[in-house]
CSV table of C-alpha atoms in Angstrom, one decimal:
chain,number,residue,atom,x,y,z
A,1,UNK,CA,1.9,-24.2,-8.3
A,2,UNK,CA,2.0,-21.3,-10.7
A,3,UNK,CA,4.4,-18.3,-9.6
A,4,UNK,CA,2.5,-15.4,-8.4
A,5,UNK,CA,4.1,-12.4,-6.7
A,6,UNK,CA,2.6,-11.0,-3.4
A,7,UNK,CA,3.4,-7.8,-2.5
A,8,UNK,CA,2.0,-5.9,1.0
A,9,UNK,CA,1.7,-2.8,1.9
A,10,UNK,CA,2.9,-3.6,5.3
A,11,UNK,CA,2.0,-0.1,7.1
A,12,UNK,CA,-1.9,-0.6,6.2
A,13,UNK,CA,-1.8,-4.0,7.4
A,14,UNK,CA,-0.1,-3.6,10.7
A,15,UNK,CA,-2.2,-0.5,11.3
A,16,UNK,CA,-5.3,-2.4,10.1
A,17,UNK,CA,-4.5,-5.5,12.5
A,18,UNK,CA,-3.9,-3.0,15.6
A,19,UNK,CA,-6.8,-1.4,15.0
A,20,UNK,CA,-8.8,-5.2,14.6
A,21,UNK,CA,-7.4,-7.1,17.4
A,22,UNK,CA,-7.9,-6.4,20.9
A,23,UNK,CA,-4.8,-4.7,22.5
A,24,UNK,CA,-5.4,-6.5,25.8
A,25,UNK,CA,-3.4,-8.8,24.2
A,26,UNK,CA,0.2,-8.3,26.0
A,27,UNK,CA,3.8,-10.0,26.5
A,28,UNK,CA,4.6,-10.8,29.9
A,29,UNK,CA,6.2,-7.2,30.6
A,30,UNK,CA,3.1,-6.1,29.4
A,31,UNK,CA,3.6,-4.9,25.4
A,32,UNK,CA,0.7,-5.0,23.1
A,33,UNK,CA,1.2,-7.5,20.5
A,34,UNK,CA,-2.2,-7.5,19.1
A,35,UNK,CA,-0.6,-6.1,15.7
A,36,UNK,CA,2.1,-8.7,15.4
A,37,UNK,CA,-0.5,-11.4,16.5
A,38,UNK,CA,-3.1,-9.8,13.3
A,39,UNK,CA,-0.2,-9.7,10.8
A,40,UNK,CA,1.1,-12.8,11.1
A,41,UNK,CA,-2.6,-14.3,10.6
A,42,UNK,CA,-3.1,-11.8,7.9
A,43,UNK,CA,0.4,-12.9,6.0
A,44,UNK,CA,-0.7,-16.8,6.5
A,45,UNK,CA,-4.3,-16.6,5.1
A,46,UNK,CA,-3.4,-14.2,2.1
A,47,UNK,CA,-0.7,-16.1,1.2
A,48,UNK,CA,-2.6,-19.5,1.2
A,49,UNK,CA,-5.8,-18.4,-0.5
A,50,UNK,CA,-4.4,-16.5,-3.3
A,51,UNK,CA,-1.1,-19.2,-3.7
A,52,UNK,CA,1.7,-16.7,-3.2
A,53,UNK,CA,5.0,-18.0,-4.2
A,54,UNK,CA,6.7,-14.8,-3.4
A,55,UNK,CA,6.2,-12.3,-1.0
A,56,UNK,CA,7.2,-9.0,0.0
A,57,UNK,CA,6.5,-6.8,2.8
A,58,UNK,CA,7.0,-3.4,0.8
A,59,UNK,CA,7.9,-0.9,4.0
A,60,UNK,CA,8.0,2.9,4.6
A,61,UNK,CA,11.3,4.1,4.9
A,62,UNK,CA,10.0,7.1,4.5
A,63,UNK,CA,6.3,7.4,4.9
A,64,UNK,CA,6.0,11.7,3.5
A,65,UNK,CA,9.1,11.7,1.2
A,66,UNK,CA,10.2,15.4,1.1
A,67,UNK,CA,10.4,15.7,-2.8
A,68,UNK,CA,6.2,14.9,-2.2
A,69,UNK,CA,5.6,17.9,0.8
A,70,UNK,CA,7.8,20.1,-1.6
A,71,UNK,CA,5.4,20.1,-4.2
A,72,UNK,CA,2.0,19.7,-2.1
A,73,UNK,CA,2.8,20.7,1.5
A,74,UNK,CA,-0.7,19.9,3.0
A,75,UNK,CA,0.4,16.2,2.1
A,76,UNK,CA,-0.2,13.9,4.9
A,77,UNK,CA,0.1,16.7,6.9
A,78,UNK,CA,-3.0,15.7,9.2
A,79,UNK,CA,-0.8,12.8,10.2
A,80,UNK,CA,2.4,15.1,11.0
A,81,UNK,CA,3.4,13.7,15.0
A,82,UNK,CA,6.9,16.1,14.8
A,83,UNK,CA,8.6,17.7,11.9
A,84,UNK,CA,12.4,16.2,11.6
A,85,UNK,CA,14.4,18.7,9.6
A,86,UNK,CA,16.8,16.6,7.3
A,87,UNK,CA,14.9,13.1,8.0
A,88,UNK,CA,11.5,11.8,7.6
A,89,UNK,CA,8.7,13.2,9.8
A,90,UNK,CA,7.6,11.2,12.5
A,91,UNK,CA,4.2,10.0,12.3
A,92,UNK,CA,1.3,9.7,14.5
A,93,UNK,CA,1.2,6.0,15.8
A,94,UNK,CA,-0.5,4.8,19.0
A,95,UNK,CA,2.6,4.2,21.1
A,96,UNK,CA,1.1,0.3,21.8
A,97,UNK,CA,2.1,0.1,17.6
A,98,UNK,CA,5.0,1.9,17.9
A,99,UNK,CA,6.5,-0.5,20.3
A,100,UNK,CA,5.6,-3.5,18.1
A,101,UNK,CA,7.2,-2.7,14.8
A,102,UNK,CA,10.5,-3.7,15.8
A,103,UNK,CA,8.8,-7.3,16.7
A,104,UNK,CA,7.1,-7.1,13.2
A,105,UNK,CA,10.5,-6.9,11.3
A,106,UNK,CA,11.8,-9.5,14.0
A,107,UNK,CA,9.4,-12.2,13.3
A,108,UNK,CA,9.4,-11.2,9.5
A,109,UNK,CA,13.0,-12.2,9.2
A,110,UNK,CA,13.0,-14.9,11.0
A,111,UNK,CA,10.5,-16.2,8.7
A,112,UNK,CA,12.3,-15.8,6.1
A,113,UNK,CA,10.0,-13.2,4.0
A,114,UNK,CA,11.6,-10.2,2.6
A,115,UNK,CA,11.3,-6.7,3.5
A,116,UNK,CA,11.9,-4.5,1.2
A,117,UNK,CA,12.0,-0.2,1.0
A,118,UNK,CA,13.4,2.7,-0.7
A,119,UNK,CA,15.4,5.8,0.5
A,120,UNK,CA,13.6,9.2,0.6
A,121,UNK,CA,9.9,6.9,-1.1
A,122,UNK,CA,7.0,4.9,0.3
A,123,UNK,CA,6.3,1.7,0.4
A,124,UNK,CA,3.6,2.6,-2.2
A,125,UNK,CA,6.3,3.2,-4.7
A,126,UNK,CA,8.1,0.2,-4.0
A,127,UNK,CA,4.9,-1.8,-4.8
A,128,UNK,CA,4.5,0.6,-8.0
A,129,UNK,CA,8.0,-1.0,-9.6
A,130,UNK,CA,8.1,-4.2,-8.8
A,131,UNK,CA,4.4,-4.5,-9.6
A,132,UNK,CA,5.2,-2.8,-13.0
A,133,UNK,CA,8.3,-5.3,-13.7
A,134,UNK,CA,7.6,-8.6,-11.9
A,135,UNK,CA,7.3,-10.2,-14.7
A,136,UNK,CA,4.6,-12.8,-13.3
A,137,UNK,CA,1.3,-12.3,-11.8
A,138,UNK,CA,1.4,-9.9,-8.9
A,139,UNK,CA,-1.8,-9.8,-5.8
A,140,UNK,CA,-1.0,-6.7,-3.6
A,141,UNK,CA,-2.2,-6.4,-0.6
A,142,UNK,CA,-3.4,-2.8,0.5
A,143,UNK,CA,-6.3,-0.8,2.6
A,144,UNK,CA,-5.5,2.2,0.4
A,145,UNK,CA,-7.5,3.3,-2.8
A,146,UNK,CA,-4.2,4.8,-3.7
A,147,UNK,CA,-2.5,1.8,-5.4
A,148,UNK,CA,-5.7,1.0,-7.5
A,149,UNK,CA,-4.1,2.9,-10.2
A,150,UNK,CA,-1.4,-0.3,-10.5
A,151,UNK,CA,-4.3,-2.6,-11.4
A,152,UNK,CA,-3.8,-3.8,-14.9
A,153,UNK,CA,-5.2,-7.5,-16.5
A,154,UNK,CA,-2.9,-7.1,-19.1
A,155,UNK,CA,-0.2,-7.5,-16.7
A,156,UNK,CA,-1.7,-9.4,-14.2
A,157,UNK,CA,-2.1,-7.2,-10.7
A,158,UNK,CA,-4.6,-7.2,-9.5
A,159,UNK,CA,-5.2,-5.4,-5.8
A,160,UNK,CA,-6.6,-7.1,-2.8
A,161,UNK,CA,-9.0,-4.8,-1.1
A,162,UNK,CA,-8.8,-4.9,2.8
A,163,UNK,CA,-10.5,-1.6,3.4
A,164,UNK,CA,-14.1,-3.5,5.0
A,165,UNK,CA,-11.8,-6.0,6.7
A,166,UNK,CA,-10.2,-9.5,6.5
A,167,UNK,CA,-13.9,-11.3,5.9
A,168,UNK,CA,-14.7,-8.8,3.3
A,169,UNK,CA,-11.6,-8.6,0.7
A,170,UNK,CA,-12.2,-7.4,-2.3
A,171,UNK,CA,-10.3,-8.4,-5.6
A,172,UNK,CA,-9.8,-5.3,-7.4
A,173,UNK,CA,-9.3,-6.0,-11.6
A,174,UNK,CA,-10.0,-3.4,-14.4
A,175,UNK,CA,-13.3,-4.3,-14.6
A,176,UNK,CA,-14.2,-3.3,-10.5
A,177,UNK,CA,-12.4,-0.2,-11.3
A,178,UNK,CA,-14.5,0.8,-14.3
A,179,UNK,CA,-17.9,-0.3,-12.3
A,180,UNK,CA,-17.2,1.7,-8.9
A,181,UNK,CA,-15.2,4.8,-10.5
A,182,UNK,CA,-16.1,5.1,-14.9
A,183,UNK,CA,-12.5,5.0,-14.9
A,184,UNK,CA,-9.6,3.0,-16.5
A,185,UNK,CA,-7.1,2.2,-13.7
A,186,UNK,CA,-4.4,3.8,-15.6
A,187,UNK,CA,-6.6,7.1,-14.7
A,188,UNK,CA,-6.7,6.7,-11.6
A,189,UNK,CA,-3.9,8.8,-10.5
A,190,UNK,CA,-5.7,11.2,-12.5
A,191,UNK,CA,-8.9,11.1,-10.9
A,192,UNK,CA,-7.5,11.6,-7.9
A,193,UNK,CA,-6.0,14.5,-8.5
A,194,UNK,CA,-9.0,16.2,-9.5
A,195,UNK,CA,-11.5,14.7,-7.2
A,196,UNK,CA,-9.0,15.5,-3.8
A,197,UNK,CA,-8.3,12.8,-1.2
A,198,UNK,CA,-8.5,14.5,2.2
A,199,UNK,CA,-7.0,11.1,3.4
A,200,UNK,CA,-3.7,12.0,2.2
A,201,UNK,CA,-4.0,15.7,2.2
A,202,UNK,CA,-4.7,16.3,-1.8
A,203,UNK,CA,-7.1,19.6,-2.0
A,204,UNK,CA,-8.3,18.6,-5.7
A,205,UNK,CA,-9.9,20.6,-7.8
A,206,UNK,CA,-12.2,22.7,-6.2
A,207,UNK,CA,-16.4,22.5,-7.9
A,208,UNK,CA,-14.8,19.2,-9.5
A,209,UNK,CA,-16.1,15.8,-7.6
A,210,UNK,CA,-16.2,12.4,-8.5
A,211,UNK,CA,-18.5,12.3,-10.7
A,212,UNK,CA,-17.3,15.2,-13.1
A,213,UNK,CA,-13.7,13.9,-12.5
A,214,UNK,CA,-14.8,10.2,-14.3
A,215,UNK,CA,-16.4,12.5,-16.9
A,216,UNK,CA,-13.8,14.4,-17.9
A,217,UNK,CA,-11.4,11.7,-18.5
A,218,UNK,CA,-13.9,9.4,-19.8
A,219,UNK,CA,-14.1,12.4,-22.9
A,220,UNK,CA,-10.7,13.8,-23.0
A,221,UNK,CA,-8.6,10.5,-21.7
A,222,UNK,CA,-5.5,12.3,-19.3
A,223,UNK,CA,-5.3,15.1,-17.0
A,224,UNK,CA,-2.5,16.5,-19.5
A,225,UNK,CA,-5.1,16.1,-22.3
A,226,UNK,CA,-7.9,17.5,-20.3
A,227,UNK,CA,-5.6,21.1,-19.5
A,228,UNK,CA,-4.0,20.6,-22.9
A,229,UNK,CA,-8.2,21.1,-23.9
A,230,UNK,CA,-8.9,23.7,-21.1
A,231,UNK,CA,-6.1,26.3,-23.0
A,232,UNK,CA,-7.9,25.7,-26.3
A,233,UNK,CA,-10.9,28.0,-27.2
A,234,UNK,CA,-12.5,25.5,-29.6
A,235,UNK,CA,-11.8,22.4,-27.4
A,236,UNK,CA,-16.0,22.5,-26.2
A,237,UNK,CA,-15.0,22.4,-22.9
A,238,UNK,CA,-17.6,24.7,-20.9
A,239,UNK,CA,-16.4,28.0,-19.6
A,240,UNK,CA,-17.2,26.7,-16.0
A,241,UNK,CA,-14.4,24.0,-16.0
A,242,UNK,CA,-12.4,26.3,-17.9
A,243,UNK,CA,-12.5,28.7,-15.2
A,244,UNK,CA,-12.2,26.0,-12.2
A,245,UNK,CA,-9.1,24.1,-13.7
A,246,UNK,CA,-7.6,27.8,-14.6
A,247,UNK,CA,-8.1,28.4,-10.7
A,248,UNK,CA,-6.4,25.3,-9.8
A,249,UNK,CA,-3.2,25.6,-12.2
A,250,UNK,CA,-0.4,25.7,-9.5
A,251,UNK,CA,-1.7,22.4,-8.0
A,252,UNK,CA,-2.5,20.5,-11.2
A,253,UNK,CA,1.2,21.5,-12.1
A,254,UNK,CA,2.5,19.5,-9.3
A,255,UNK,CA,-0.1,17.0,-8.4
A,256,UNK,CA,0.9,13.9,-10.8
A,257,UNK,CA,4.6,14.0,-9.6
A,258,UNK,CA,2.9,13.4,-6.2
A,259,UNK,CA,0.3,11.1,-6.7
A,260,UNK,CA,1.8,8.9,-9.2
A,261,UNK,CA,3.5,6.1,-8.0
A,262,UNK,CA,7.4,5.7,-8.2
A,263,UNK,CA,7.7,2.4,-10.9
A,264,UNK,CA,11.4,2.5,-11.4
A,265,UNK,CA,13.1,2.1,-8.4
A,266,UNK,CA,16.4,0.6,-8.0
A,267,UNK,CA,15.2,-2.1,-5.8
A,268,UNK,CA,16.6,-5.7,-5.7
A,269,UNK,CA,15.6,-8.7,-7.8
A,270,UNK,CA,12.9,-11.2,-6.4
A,271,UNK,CA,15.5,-13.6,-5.9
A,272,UNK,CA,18.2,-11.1,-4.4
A,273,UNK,CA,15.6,-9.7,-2.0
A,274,UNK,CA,15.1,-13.3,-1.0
A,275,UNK,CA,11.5,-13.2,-2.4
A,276,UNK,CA,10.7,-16.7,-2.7
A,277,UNK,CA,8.3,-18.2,0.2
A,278,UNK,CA,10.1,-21.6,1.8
A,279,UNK,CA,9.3,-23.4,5.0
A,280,UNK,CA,11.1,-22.3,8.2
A,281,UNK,CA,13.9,-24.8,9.3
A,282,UNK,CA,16.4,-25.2,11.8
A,283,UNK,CA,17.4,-22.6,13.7
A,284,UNK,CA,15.4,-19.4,12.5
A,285,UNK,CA,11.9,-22.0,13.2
A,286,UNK,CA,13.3,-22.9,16.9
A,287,UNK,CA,13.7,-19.0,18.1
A,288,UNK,CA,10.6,-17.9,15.9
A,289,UNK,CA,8.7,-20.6,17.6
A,290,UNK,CA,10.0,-19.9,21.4
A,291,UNK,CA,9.0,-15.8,20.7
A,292,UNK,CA,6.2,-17.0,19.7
A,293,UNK,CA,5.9,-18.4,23.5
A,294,UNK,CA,8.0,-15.9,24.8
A,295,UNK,CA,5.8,-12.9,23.6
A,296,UNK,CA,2.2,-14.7,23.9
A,297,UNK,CA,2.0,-15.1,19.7
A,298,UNK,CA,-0.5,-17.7,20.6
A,299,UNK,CA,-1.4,-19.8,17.6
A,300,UNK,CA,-0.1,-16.7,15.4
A,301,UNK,CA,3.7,-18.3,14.5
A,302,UNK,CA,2.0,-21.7,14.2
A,303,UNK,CA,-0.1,-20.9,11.6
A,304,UNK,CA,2.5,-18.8,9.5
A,305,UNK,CA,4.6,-21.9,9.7
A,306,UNK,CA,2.1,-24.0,8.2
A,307,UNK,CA,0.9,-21.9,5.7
A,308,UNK,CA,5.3,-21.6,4.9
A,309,UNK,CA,5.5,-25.4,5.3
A,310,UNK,CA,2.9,-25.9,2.2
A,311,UNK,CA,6.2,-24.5,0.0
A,312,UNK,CA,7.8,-27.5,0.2
């Protein structure tokens, strides 16, 4: 088997799984584990039908990095639960998920699959540099348009789409990019930033949409070269962009900083973060498997097991 680099972006998936399986779905002392149950089938199908060698659960450990609301402070604002001052915000999570993350990383290490963040940056920019430096071919693993802009054939990433659900996914390449968006995926991040997200709290450009976003850098190539054009009389741009750009200055300032994924993070190797995907042996498969009956995992921990035991 070919090496190929898996890397997820855990948060989307364990809300996505919570959010999929039925929460009537409960330990003996009655905790939701729908969303461990949903991951665990997630991480064992994924890794099976696009033959992951290596995985990483790329985690939040800090899900609105400071440096981010600094710049754009309506970022993920919408999803604000209690401002922390000196720490990361707490976010709004059904209290049924928030009781089963620390299951999640439980049943994660047990199985032997490496989770990975970064001080003061999301998991998104933890996928951003080991996705730009693998150094083999990298699948990840996201609900989020956000990380399209990582897509490159060149170097092999390519993003599995799990926005219309596990029966629907999506691989992402330059090509998919260029059909949905008339973009390159190395625009993205630029597009974004003049088209707005509401999801994440991006205002955009305000008269500029989607369509004259993919326009714009389809003639002028970068945002920089775009406002490099907008400050030059005989650039042809039309007055009315001018004037909307002009009106939007303070934001474009700071917008790539924010939207632009981290790609050179400190982070461990593959092999120091213990990237490799092995089967599950002696004692770390014994107490995974008698959670797995202890918090009603059902066939959850078997199938992960198999799909681990296929490494060997």
């Amino acid at each position: 088997m070919s090496h190929r680099l898996m890397l997820l972006d855990t948060a989307s998936l364990y809300f996505r799984a919570f959010y999929g399986v039925p929460d009537t779905i409960r330990r003996v002392d009655g905790t939701p584990v729908n969303a461990v149950r949903g991951l665990l089938d997630m991480i064992a199908r994924l890794t099976t039908d696009y033959e992951a060698t290596h995985l990483i659960a790329c985690w939040d450990d800090d899900w609105r990095p400071q440096w981010r609301v600094d710049l754009i402070p309506s970022y993920k604002s919408h999803r604000v639960a209690e401002v922390v001052a000196g720490g990361p915000d707490v976010e709004v999570v059904p209290d049924a998920l928030e009781a089963q993350i620390p299951m999640i990383r439980r049943v994660l290490e047990l199985a032997g699959i490496a989770v990975v963040g970064a001080t003061e940056h999301e998991a998104d920019d933890v996928v951003g540099s080991y996705a730009s430096h693998a150094g083999l071919p990298v699948d990840v693993v996201t609900g989020d348009r956000d990380l399209f802009q990582v897509v490159s054939d060149d170097r092999e990433v390519r993003v599995i789409y799990t926005a219309r659900g596990m029966k629907n996914l999506e691989v992402v390449t330059d090509a998919v990019i260029v059909g949905k968006y008339r973009v390159l995926p190395e625009q993205y991040a630029d597009y974004a930033i003049l088209r707005g997200d509401t999801s994440d709290g991006l205002p955009g450009v305000a008269g500029i949409g989607e369509k004259t976003a993919a326009s714009l850098l389809g003639e002028y190539g970068t945002l920089a070269m775009l406002l490099e054009a907008a400050t030059d009389p005989d650039s042809g741009l039309s007055a009315s962009v001018r004037s909307k750009l002009a009106a939007a200055t303070d934001y474009l300032n700071v917008a790539p900083a924010v939207v632009n994924v981290v790609r050179d993070l400190g982070l461990p190797t593959l092999e120091d973060a213990g990237a490799r995907l092995d089967p599950v042996a002696g004692g770390s498969r014994a107490e995974l498997e008698r959670l797995g009956t202890e918090w009603n995992l059902g066939g959850s921990v078997r199938r992960l097991l198999e799909a681990l035991d296929r490494r060997d």
